[in-house]
Structures are given as C-alpha cells and as structure tokens.
Short mmCIF file of C-alpha atoms and ligand atoms in Angstrom, two decimals:
data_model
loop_
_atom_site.label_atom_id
_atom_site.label_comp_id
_atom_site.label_asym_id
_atom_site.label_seq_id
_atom_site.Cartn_x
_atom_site.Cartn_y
_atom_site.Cartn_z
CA UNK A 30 51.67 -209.06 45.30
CA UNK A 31 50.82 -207.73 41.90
CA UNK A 32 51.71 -204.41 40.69
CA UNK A 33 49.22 -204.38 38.09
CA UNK A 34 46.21 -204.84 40.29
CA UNK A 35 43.49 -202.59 37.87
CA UNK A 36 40.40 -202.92 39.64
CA UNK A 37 38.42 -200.91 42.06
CA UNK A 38 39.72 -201.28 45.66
CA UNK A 39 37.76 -200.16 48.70
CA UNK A 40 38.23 -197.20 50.54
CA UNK A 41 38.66 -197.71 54.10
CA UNK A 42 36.89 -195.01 56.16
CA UNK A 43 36.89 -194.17 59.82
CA UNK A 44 34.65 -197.26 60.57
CA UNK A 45 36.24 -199.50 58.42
CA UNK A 46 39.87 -198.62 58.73
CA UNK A 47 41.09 -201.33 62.05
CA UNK A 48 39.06 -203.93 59.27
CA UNK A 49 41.69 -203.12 56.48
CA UNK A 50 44.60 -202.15 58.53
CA UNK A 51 43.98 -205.69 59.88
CA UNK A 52 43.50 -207.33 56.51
CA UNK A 53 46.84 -205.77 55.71
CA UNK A 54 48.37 -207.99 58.33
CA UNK A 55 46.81 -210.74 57.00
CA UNK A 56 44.05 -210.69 60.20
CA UNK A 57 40.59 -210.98 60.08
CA UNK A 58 39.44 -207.83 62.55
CA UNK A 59 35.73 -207.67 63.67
CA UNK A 60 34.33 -205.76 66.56
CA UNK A 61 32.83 -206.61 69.65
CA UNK A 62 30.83 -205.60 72.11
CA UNK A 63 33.12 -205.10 75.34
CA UNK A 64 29.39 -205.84 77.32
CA UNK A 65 27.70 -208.48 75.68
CA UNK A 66 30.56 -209.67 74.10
CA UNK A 67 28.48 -210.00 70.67
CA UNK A 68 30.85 -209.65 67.11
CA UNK A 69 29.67 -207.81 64.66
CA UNK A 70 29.80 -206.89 61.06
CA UNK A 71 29.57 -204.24 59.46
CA UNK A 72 31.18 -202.33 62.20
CA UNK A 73 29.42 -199.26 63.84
CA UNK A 74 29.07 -197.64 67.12
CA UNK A 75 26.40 -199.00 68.33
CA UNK A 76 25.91 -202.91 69.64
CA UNK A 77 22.56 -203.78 67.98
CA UNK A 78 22.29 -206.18 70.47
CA UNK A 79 22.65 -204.90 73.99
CA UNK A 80 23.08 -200.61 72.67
CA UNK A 81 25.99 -200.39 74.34
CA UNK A 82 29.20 -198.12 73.11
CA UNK A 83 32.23 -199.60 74.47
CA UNK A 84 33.72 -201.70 71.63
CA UNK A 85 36.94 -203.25 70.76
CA UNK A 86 38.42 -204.54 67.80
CA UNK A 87 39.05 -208.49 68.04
CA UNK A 88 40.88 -210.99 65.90
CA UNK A 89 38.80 -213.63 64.65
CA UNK A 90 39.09 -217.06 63.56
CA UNK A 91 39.43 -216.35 59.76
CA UNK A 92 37.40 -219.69 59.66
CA UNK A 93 34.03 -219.77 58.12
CA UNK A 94 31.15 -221.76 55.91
CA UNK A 95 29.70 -220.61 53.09
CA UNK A 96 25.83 -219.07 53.37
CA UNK A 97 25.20 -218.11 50.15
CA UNK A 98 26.74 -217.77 46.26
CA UNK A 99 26.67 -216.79 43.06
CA UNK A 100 28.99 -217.47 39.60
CA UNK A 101 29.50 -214.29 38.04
CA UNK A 102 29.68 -213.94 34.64
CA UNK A 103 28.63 -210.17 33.77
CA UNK A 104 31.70 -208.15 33.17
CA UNK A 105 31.52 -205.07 35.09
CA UNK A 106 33.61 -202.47 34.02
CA UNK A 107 37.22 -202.94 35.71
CA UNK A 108 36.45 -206.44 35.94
CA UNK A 109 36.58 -207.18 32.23
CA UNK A 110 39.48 -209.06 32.47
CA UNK A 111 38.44 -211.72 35.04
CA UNK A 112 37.02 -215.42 34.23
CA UNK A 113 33.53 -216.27 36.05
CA UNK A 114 33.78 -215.61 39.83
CA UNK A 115 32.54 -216.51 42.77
CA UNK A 116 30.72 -214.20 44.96
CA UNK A 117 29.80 -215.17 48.27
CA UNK A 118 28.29 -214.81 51.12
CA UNK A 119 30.33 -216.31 54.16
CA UNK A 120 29.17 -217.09 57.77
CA UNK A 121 31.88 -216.95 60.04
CA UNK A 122 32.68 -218.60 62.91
CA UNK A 123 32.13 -216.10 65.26
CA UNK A 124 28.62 -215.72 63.83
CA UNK A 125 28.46 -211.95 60.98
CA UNK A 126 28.39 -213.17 57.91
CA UNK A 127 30.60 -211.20 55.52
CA UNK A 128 30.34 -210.50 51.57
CA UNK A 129 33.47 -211.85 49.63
CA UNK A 130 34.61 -213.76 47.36
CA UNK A 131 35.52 -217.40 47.22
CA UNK A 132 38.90 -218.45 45.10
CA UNK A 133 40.35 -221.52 43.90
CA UNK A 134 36.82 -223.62 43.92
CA UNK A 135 36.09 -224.90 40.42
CA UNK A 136 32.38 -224.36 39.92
CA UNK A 137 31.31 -227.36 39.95
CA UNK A 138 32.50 -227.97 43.67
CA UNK A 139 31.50 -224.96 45.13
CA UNK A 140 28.61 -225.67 47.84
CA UNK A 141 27.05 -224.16 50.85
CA UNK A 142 28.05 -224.97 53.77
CA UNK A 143 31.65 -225.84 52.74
CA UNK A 144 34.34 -225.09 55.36
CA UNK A 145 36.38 -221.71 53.96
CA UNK A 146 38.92 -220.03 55.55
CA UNK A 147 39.77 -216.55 54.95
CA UNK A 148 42.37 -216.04 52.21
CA UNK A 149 44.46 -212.39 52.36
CA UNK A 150 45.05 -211.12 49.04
CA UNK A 151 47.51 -208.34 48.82
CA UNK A 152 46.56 -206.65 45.77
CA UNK A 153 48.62 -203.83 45.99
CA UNK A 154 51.26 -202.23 48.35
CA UNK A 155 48.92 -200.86 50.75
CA UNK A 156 45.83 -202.94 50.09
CA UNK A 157 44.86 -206.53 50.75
CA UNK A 158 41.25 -207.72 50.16
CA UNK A 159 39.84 -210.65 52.18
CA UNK A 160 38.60 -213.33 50.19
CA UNK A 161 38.18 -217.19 51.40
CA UNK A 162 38.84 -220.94 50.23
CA UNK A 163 38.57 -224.52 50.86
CA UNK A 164 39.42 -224.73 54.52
CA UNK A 165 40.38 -228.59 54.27
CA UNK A 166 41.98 -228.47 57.15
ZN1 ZN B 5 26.49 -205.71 73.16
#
C-alpha cells in the first residue's frame, strides 16, 4: 500500500459503491440479474436484457482475456510520473468486459486474447483499483 499514491482515484457513487467496497476486499463484484441471471457491467437498475429490477451483487471469477489495448505514452496531468502503460480493455469470464489496466506485461508480450486475472491494487487506505495480469495459471 503506498502512501504517496498522487493520482486521480474514482469516486464511488451509489451505483458503483458494492463495485469498490468489493475491490477493497480484494473481490471482483458485478451485478446480476436475479431473473435472467445475466452479469452486467456498468451496473444500473435496469437488466438490459430481460428489464427486470431485482438484482444482486455477485462475486466473479476475477479471471478474464484481454479484448482490446493500447500503450500509453501521453502524460496526462497526475500521471506525469508513470512509464508507458497499458490500457485495456478486458473480457471477463462471466461475459462484461471492463476498462482497466494491464500491469507487469512488457510491451512487447502484451496480446489479445491473453489469459489475465484481476490484480487488486490498494492505492491508498480506503481505495483499491482493479487492474489485471498474466493469469498463467
Ligand atoms: Zn435479466
């Protein structure tokens, strides 16, 4: 856990709060669809698949493979400090793909479709971002 964590961290809001709270425990939360049983991601109120409202919040596999990526070189403000990055786009397992980052992946062996598992980085006291690597298990 770093104390000097600098950069902006999301703000969990009434939507998104069982997400953090869960990435906090170091579990990857998603809802679902108490009907259809469908996950989804983003969360909302609504299951675009079947309409209905009755939802729970669900551990999921924290296993994925990755869609989409980019190297990022640009340095935004508050993100001066880091090297190139990978940003991602990851499918999980349970089927909503999330946006993230992937960590510990030179560049030259990042690939989609590699196996990733979710990674829980605890960037402060009370925050810990989901980000994914190599799942080589
Ligand atoms: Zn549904």
């Amino acid at each position: 856990m770093s104390d000097t964590y600098t950069r902006p961290i999301p703000q969990a809001d009434e939507e998104s709060r069982e997400f953090y709270d869960g990435a906090r425990r170091h579990e990857l939360m998603l809802m679902r669809c108490k009907d259809c049983r469908a996950w989804r991601l983003p969360s909302r109120p609504r299951c675009p698949d079947c309409w209905s409202t009755d939802t729970a919040w669900e551990k999921a596999s924290g296993r994925g493979t990755l869609y989409s990526f980019g190297v990022m070189h640009q340095k935004f403000p508050g993100f001066s400090e880091d090297g190139p990055y990978h940003y991602a786009i990851v499918e999980l397992e349970e089927g909503p793909r999330i946006v993230s980052n992937v960590v510990g992946v030179p560049d030259d062996e990042i690939r989609v479709d590699m196996p990733l598992v979710a990674y829980f980085d605890d960037v402060s006291d009370d925050t810990t971002l989901v980000r994914f690597m190599s799942d080589k298990s």
